[in-house]
Short mmCIF file of C-alpha atoms and ligand atoms in Angstrom, two decimals:
data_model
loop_
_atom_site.label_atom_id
_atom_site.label_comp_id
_atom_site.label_asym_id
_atom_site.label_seq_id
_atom_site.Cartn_x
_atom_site.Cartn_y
_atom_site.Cartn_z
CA UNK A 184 13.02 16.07 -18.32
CA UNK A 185 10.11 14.21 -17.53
CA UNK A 186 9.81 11.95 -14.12
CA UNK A 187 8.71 9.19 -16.54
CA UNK A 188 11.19 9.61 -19.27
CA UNK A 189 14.07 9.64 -16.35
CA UNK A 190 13.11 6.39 -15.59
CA UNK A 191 11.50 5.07 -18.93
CA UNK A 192 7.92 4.19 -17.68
CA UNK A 193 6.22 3.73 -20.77
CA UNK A 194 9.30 1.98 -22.23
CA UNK A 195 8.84 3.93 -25.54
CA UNK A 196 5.45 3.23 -25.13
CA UNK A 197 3.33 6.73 -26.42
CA UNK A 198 0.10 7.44 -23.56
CA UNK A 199 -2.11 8.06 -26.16
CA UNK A 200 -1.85 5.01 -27.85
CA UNK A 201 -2.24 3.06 -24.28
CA UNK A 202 -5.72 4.89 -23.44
CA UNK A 203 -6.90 4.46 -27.11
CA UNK A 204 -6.39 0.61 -26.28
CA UNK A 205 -7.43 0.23 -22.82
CA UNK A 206 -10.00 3.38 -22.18
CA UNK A 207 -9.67 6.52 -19.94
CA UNK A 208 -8.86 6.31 -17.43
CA UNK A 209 -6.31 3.36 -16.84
CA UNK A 210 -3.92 2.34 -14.54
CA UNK A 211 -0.64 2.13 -16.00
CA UNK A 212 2.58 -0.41 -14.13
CA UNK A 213 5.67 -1.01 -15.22
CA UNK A 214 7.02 -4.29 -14.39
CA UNK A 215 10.33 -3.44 -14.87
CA UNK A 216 10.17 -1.11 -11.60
CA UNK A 217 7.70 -3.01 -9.51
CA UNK A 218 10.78 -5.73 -9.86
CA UNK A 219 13.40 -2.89 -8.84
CA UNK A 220 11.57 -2.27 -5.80
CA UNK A 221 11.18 -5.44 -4.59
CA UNK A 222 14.89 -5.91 -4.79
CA UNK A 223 16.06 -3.16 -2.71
CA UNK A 224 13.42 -4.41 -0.09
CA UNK A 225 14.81 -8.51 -0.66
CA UNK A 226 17.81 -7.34 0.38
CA UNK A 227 17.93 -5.05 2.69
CA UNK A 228 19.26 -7.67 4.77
CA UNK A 229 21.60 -11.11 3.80
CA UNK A 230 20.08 -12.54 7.26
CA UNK A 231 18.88 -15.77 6.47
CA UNK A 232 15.62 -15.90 8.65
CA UNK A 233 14.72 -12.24 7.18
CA UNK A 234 11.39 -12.57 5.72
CA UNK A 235 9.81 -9.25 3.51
CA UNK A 236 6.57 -8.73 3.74
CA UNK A 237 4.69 -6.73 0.96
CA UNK A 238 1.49 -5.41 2.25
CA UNK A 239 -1.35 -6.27 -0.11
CA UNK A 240 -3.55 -3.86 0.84
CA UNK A 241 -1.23 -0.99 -1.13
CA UNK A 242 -2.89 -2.53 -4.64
CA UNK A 243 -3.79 -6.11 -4.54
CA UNK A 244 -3.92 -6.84 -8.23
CA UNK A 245 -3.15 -10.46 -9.28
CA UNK A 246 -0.29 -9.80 -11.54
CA UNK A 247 1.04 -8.04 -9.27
CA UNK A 248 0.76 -10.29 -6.40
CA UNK A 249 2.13 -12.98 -8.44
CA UNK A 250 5.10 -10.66 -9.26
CA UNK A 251 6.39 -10.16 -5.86
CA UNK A 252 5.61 -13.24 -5.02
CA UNK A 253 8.18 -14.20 -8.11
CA UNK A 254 10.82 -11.85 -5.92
CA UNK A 255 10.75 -14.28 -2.61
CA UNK A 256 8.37 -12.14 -0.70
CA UNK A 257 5.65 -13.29 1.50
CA UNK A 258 2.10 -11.05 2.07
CA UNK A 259 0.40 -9.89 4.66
CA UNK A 260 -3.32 -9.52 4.72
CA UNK A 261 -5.93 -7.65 6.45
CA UNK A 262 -9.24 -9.21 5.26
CA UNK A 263 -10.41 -12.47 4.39
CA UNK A 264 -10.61 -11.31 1.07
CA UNK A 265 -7.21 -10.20 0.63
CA UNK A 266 -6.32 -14.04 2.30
CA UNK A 267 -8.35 -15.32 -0.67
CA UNK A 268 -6.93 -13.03 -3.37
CA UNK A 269 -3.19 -14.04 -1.78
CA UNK A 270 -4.16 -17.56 -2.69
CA UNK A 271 -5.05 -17.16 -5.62
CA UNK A 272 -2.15 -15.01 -6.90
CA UNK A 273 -0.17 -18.44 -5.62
CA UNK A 274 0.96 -17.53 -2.27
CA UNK A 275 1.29 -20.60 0.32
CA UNK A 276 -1.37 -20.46 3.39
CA UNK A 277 2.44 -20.22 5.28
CA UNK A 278 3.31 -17.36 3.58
CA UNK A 279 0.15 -15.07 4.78
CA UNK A 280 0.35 -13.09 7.21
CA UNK A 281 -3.46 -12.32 8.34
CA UNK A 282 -2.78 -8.59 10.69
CA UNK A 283 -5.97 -7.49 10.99
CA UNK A 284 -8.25 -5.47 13.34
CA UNK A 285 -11.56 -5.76 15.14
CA UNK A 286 -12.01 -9.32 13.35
CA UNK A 287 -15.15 -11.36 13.88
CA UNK A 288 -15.37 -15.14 14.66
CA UNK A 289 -16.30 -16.46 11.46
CA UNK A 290 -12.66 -14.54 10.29
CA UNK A 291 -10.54 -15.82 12.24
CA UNK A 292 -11.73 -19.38 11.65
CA UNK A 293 -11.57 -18.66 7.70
CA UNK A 294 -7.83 -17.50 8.19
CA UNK A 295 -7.07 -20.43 10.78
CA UNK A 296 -8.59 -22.88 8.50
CA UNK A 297 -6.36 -21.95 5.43
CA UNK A 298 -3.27 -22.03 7.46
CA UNK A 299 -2.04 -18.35 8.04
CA UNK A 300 -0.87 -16.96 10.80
CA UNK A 301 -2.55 -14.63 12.74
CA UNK A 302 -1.94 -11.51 14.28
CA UNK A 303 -3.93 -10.38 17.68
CA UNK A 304 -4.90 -6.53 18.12
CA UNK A 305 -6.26 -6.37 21.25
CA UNK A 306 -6.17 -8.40 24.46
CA UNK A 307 -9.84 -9.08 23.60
CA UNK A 308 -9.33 -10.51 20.10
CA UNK A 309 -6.48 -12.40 22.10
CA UNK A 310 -9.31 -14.28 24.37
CA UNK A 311 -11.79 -14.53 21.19
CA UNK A 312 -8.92 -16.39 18.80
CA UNK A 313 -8.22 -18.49 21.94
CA UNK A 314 -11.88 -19.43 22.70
CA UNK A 315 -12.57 -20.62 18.97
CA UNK A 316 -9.03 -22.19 18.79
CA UNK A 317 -7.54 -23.25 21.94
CA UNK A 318 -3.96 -24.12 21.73
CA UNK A 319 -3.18 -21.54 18.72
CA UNK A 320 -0.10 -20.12 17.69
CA UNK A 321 -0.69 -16.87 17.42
CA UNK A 322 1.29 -13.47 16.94
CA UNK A 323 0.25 -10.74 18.72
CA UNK A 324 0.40 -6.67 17.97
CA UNK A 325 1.94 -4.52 19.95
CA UNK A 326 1.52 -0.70 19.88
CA UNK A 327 5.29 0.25 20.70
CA UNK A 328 4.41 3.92 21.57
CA UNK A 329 5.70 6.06 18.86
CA UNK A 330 3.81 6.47 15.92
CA UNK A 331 4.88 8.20 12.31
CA UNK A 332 3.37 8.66 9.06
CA UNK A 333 1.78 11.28 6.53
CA UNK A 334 -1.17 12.25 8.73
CA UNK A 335 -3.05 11.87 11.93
CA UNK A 336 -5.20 9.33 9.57
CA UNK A 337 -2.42 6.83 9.03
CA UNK A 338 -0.51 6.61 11.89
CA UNK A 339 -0.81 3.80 13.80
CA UNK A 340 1.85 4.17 17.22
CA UNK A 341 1.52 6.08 20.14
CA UNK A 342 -1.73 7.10 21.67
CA UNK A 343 -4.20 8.46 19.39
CA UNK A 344 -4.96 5.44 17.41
CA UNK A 345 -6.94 2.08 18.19
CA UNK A 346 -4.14 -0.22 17.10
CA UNK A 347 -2.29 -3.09 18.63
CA UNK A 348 -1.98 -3.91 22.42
CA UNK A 349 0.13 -1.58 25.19
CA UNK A 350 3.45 -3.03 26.33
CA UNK A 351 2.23 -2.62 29.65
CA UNK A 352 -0.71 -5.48 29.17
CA UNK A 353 2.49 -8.11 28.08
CA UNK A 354 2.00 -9.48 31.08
CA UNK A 355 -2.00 -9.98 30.41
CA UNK A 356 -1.16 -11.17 26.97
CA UNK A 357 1.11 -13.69 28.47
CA UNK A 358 -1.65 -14.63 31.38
CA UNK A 359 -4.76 -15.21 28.29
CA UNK A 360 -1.78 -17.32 26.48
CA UNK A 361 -1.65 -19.61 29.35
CA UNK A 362 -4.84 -19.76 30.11
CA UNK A 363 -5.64 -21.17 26.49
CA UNK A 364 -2.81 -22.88 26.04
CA UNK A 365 -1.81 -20.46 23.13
CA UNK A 366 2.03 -19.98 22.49
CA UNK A 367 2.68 -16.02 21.35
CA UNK A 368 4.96 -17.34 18.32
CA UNK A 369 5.77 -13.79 17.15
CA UNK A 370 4.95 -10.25 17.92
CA UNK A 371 4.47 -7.49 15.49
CA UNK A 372 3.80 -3.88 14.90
CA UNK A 373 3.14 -1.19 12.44
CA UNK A 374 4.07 2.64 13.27
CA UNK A 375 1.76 4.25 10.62
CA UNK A 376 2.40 4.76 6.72
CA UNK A 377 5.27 7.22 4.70
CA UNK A 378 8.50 7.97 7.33
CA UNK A 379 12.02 9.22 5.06
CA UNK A 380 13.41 8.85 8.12
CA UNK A 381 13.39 5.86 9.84
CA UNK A 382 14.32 7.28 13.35
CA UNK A 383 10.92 6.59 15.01
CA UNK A 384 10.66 2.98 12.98
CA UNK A 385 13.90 1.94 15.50
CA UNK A 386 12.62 3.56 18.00
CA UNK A 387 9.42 1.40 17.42
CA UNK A 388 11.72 -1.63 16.92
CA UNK A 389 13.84 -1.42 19.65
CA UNK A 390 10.37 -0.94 21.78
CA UNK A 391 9.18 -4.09 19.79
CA UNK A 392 12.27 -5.99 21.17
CA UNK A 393 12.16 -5.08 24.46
CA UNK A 394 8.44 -6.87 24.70
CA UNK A 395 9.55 -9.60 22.43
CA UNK A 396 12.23 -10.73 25.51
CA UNK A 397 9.11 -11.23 27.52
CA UNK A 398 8.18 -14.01 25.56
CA UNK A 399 10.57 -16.73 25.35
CA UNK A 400 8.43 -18.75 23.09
CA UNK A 401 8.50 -15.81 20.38
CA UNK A 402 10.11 -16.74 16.98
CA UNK A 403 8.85 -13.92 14.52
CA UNK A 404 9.72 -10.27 14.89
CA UNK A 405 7.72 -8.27 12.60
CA UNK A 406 8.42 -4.20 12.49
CA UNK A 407 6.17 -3.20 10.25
CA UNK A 408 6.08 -1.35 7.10
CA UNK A 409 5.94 2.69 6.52
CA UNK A 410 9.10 3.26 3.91
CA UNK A 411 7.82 6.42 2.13
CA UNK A 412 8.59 7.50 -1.30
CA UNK A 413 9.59 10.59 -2.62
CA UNK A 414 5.93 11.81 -3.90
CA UNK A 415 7.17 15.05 -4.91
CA UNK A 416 10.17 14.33 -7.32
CA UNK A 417 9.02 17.02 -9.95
CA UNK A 418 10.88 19.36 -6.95
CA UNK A 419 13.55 17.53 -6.50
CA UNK A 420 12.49 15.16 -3.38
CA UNK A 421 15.02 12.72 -2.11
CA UNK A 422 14.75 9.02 -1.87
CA UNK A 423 14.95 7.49 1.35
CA UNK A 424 17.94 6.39 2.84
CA UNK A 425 17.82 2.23 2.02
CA UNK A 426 21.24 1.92 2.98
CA UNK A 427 21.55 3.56 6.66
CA UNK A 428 17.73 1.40 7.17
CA UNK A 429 19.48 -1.69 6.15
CA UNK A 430 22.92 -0.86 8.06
CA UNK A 431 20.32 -0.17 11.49
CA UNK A 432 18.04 -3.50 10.76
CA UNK A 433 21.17 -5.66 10.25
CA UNK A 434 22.44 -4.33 13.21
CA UNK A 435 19.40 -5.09 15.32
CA UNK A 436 19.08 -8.39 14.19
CA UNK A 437 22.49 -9.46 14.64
CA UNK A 438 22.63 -7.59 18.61
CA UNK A 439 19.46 -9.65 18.95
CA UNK A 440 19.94 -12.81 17.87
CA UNK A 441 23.23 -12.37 19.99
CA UNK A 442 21.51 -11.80 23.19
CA UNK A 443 18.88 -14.41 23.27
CA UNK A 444 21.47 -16.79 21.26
CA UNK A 445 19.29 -17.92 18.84
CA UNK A 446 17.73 -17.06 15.37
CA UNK A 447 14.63 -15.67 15.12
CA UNK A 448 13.05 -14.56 11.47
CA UNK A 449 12.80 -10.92 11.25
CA UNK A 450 10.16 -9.63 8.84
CA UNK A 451 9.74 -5.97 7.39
CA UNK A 452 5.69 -5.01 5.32
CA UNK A 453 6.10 -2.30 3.00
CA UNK A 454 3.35 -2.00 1.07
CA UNK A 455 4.09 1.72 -0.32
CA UNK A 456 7.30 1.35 -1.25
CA UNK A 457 7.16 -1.62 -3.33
CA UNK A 458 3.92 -0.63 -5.35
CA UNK A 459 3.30 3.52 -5.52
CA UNK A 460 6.30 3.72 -8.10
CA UNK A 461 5.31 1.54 -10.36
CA UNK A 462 1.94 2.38 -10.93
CA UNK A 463 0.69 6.06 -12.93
CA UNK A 464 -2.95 6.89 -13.26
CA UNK A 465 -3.53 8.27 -16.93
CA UNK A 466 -6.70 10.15 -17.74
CA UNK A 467 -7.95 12.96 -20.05
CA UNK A 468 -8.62 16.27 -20.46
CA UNK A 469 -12.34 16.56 -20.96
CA UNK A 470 -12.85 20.72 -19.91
CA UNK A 471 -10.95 23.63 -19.48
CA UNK A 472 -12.40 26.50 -17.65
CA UNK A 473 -12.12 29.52 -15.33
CA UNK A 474 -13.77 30.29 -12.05
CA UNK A 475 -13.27 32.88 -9.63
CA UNK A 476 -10.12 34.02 -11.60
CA UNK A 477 -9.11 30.26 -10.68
CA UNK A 478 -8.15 27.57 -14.04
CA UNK A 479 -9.88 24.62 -13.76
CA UNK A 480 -8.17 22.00 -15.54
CA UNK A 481 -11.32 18.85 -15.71
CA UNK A 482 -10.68 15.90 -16.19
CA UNK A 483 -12.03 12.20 -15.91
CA UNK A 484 -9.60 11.37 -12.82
CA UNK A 485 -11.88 11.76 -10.10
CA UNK A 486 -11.86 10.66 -6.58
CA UNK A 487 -13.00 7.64 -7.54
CA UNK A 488 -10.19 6.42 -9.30
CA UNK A 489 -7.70 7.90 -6.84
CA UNK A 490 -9.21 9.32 -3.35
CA UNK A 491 -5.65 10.28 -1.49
CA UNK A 492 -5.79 14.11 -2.77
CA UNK A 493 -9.41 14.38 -1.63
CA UNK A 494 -8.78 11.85 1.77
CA UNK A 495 -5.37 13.03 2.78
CA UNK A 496 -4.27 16.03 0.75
CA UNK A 497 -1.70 13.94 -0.38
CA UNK A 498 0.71 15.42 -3.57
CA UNK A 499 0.95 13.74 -6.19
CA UNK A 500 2.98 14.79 -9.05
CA UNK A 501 1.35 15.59 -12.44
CA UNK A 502 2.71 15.19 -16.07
CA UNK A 503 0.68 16.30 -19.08
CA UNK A 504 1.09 15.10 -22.52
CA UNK A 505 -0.31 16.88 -25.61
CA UNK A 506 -0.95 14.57 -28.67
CA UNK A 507 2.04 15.15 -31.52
CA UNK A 508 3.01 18.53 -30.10
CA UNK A 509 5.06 19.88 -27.40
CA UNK A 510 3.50 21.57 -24.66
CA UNK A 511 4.27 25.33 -24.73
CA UNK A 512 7.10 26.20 -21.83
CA UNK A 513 5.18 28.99 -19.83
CA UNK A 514 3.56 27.98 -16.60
CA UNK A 515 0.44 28.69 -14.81
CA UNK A 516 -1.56 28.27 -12.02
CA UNK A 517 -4.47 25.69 -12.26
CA UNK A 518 -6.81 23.50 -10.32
CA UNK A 519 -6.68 19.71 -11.39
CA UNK A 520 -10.12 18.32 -10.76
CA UNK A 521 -12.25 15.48 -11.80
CA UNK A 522 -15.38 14.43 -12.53
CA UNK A 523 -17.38 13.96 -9.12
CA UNK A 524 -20.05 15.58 -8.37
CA UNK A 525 -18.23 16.91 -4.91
CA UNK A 526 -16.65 20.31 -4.60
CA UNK A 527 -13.44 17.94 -2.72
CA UNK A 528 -12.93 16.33 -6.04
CA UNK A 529 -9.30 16.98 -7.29
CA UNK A 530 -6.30 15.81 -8.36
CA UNK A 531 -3.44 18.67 -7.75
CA UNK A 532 -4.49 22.02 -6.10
CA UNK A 533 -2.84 25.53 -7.36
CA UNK A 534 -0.46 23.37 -9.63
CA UNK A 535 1.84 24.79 -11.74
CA UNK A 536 1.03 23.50 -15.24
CA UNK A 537 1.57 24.23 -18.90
CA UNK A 538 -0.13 27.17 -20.78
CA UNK A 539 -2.62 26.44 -23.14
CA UNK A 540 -3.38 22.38 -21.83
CA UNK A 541 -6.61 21.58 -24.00
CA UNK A 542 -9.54 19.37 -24.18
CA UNK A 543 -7.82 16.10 -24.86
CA UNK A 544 -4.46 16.99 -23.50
CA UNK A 545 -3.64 13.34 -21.07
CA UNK A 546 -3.39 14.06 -17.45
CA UNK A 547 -0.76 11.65 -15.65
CA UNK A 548 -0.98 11.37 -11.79
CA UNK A 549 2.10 9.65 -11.17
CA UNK A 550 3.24 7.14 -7.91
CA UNK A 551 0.08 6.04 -7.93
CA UNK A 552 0.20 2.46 -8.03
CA UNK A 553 0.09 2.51 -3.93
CA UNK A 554 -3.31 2.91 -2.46
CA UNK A 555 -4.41 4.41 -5.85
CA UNK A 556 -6.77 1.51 -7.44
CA UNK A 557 -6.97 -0.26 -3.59
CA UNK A 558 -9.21 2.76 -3.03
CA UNK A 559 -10.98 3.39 -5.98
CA UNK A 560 -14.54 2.75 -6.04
CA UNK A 561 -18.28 2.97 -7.90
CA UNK A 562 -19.29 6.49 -6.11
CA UNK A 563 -21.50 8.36 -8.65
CA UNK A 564 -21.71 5.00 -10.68
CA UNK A 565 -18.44 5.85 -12.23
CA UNK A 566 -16.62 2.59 -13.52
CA UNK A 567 -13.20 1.51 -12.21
CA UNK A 568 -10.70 2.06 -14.65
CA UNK A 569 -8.73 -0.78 -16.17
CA UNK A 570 -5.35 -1.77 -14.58
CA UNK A 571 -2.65 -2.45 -17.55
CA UNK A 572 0.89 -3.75 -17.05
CA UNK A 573 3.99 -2.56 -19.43
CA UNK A 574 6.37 -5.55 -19.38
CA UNK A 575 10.17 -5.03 -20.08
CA UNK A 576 9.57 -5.82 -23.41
CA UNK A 577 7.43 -3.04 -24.27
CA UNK A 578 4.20 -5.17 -24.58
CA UNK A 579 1.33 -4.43 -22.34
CA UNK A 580 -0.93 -6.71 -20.94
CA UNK A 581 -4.12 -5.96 -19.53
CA UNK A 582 -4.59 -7.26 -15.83
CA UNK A 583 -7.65 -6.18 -14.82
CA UNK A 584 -10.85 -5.20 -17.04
CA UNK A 585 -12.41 -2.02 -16.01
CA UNK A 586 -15.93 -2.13 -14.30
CA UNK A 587 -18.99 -2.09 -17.04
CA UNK A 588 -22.34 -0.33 -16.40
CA UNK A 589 -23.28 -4.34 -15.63
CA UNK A 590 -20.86 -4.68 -13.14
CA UNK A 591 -21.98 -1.57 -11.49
CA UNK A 592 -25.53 -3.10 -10.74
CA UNK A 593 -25.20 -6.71 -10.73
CA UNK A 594 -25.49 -6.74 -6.65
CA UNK A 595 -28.30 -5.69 -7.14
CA UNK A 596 -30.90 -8.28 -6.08
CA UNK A 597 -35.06 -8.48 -5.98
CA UNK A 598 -35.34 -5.77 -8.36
CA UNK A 599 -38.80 -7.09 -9.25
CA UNK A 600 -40.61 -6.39 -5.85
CA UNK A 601 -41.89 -3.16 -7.29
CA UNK A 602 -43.12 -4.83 -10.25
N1 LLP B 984 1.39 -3.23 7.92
C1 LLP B 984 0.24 -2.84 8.47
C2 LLP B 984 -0.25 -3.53 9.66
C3 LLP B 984 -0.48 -1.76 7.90
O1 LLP B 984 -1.61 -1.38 8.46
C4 LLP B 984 0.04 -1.10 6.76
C5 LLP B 984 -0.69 0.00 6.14
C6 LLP B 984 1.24 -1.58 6.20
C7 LLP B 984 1.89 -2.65 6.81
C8 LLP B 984 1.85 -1.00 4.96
O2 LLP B 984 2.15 0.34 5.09
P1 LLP B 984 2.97 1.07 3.93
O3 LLP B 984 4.31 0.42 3.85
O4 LLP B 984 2.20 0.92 2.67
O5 LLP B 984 3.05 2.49 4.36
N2 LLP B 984 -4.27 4.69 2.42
C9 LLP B 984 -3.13 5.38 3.00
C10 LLP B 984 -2.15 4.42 3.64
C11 LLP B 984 -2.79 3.54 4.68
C12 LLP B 984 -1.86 2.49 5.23
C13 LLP B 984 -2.60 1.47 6.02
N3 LLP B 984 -1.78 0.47 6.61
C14 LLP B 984 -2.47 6.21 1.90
O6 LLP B 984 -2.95 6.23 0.77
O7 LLP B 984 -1.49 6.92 2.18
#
């Protein structure tokens, strides 16, 4: 059976008929799961003062902001512009959590001016948010010293990375507080992105805690996000385990609390876990062809509409669908690619695929709704694709046009010099 029949995705909904609608490619998410997600995250803890986070940056569509928003979470942002797309899905200024990195001035101000709270990197973005507002309250980042994730590229703990600030400048952190009058209201981290096990995330945490008692005005204890998915569930890849992560972080919070004898808010940002499932990435079949006694399956999903094959070598599972007939059950090797004009350009390498897939067979990359559109872009001039919603109901909504050749050039600006 089908990943997306076993849990319904199109909710009876046929492919074709959603790409004759809304255009190849399109980005396809089902509400009903988005929701799902967000409820195993809501409660992995009955702690009043925990807070989830979802991390916009996974795919900050409206809709879908607005969704988990609906689900009690707050949002954390890394940009100004995610800041401004959070308010406009609905989120409160209070509800924004603005972690970002290597921030300018002008930044900060925009995020202190709307109210969020803000997260320090480095000791030196410490002294800058202090110099342009003395007397903030201000989180700061700490790099806890372990680090996990999918690759060297997303990891964000231990010593190869440029994130957050060393336990051993506290102290320092502490000293620039004073000296500002800033009170550290919270301290936060973020290991790196996809763990199924969250070993190093409590090792992180308890790391985390240990700084956190050297702060006695700290009242937020963020841990970070991370929770992977199973990407490869066409093999038989196991979820991760929810309910030993929510045992450990009740545990932690409660042995915390206890100690310093008072309650602090705890706050978890996945950003994967709540959006990758929800989200598949349809496109077509435009090519079929052989090459160095290799099948090159061609098709309009390039790196531009999903990059994380091409970035990170990441897997993503593949379904094909053949209009009115079933696909024939012999498998072979084949090459998914798209159409960039960059030899890196593919979707799923040495796949095994159906026989005989044809020139306007539908090509879904599934789990794609995390980091998938977030990443796309207008390389080779290729449009966006549109982002479409399936409700429960059935219906689908579109919630975000694709780009048009217009869009594609409207930055463009003093076009008439030449004249
Ligand atoms: N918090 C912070 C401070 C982060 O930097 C990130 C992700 C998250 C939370 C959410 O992490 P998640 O729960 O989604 O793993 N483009 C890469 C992932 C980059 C993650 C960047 N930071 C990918 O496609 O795998």
């Amino acid at each position: 059976m089908k990943v997306t029949e076993s849990v319904n995705f199109y909710q009876g909904l046929d492919p074709f008929d959603i790409i004759s609608e809304y255009g190849s490619p399109a980005y396809v998410y089902n509400e009903r799961i988005l929701r799902e997600r967000c409820r195993e995250i809501k409660t992995l803890s009955s702690y009043a003062g925990y807070i989830p986070n979802y991390s916009a940056k996974s795919n900050g569509n409206l809709t879908l902001l607005k969704i988990i928003k609906s689900e009690g979470f707050c949002v954390d942002a890394v940009s100004c512009g995610e800041i401004f797309a959070c308010l406009a899905a609905g989120f409160d200024a209070s509800d924004i959590f603005y972690i970002t990195n290597n921030a300018s001035a002008d930044e900060f101000r925009y995020a202190l001016d709307k109210g969020a709270l803000i997260s320090a990197d480095s000791l030196s973005q410490l002294e800058l948010i202090g110099e342009i507002s003395p007397g903030a309250k201000v989180s700061v980042r700490f790099n806890p010293g372990v680090g996990d994730g999918h690759g060297e590229k997303v990891i964000t703990g231990g010593k190869k990375t440029k994130f957050g600030v060393n336990a051993e400048d506290a102290k320092t952190v502490a000293d620039i507080a004073r000296k500002r009058g800033m009170e550290i209201i919270g301290v936060n981290q973020h290991i790196g992105s996809l763990f199924m096990d969250a070993g190093k995330y409590f090792e992180g945490a308890n790391a985390l805690l240990d700084i956190a008692r050297q702060f006695p005005s700290v009242k937020m204890i963020d841990f970070g996000g991370g929770f992977g998915i199973p990407y490869k569930k066409q093999s038989g890849e196991q979820r991760m385990d929810l309910e030993a992560l929510s045992e450990n972080l009740e545990k932690v919070i409660w042995k915390f609390n206890t100690e310093l004898g008072r309650q602090l808010q705890f706050r978890v940002e996945p950003g994967r876990y709540i959006s990758a499932e929800c989200g598949v990435l349809l496109g077509t079949v435009n090519a079929v062809k052989e090459n160095g006694g290799k099948k090159y399956i061609g098709s309009d999903l390039g790196f531009t509409t999903l990059i994380r094959p091409t970035l990170y070598d990441s897997h993503h599972d593949v379904e094909i669908y053949k209009k009115g007939s079933e696909l024939s059950s012999g498998s072979e090797l084949a090459h998914i690619v798209g159409n960039i004009c960059e030899s890196g350009d593919y979707i799923a390498k040495d796949r095994e695929i159906p026989r005989r897939v044809a020139v306007g067979d539908i090509v879904a990359a599934l789990d794609a709704g995390a980091y998938g559109y977030a990443m796309a872009s207008n390389y080779n001039l290729r449009a966006r694709p549109a982002e479409v919603l399936v409700r429960p109901s059935g219906e689908t909504v579109l919630i975000r046009r694709g780009d048009t050749f217009e869009d594609m050039i409207a930055n463009c600006v003093n076009v008439d010099i030449l004249r």
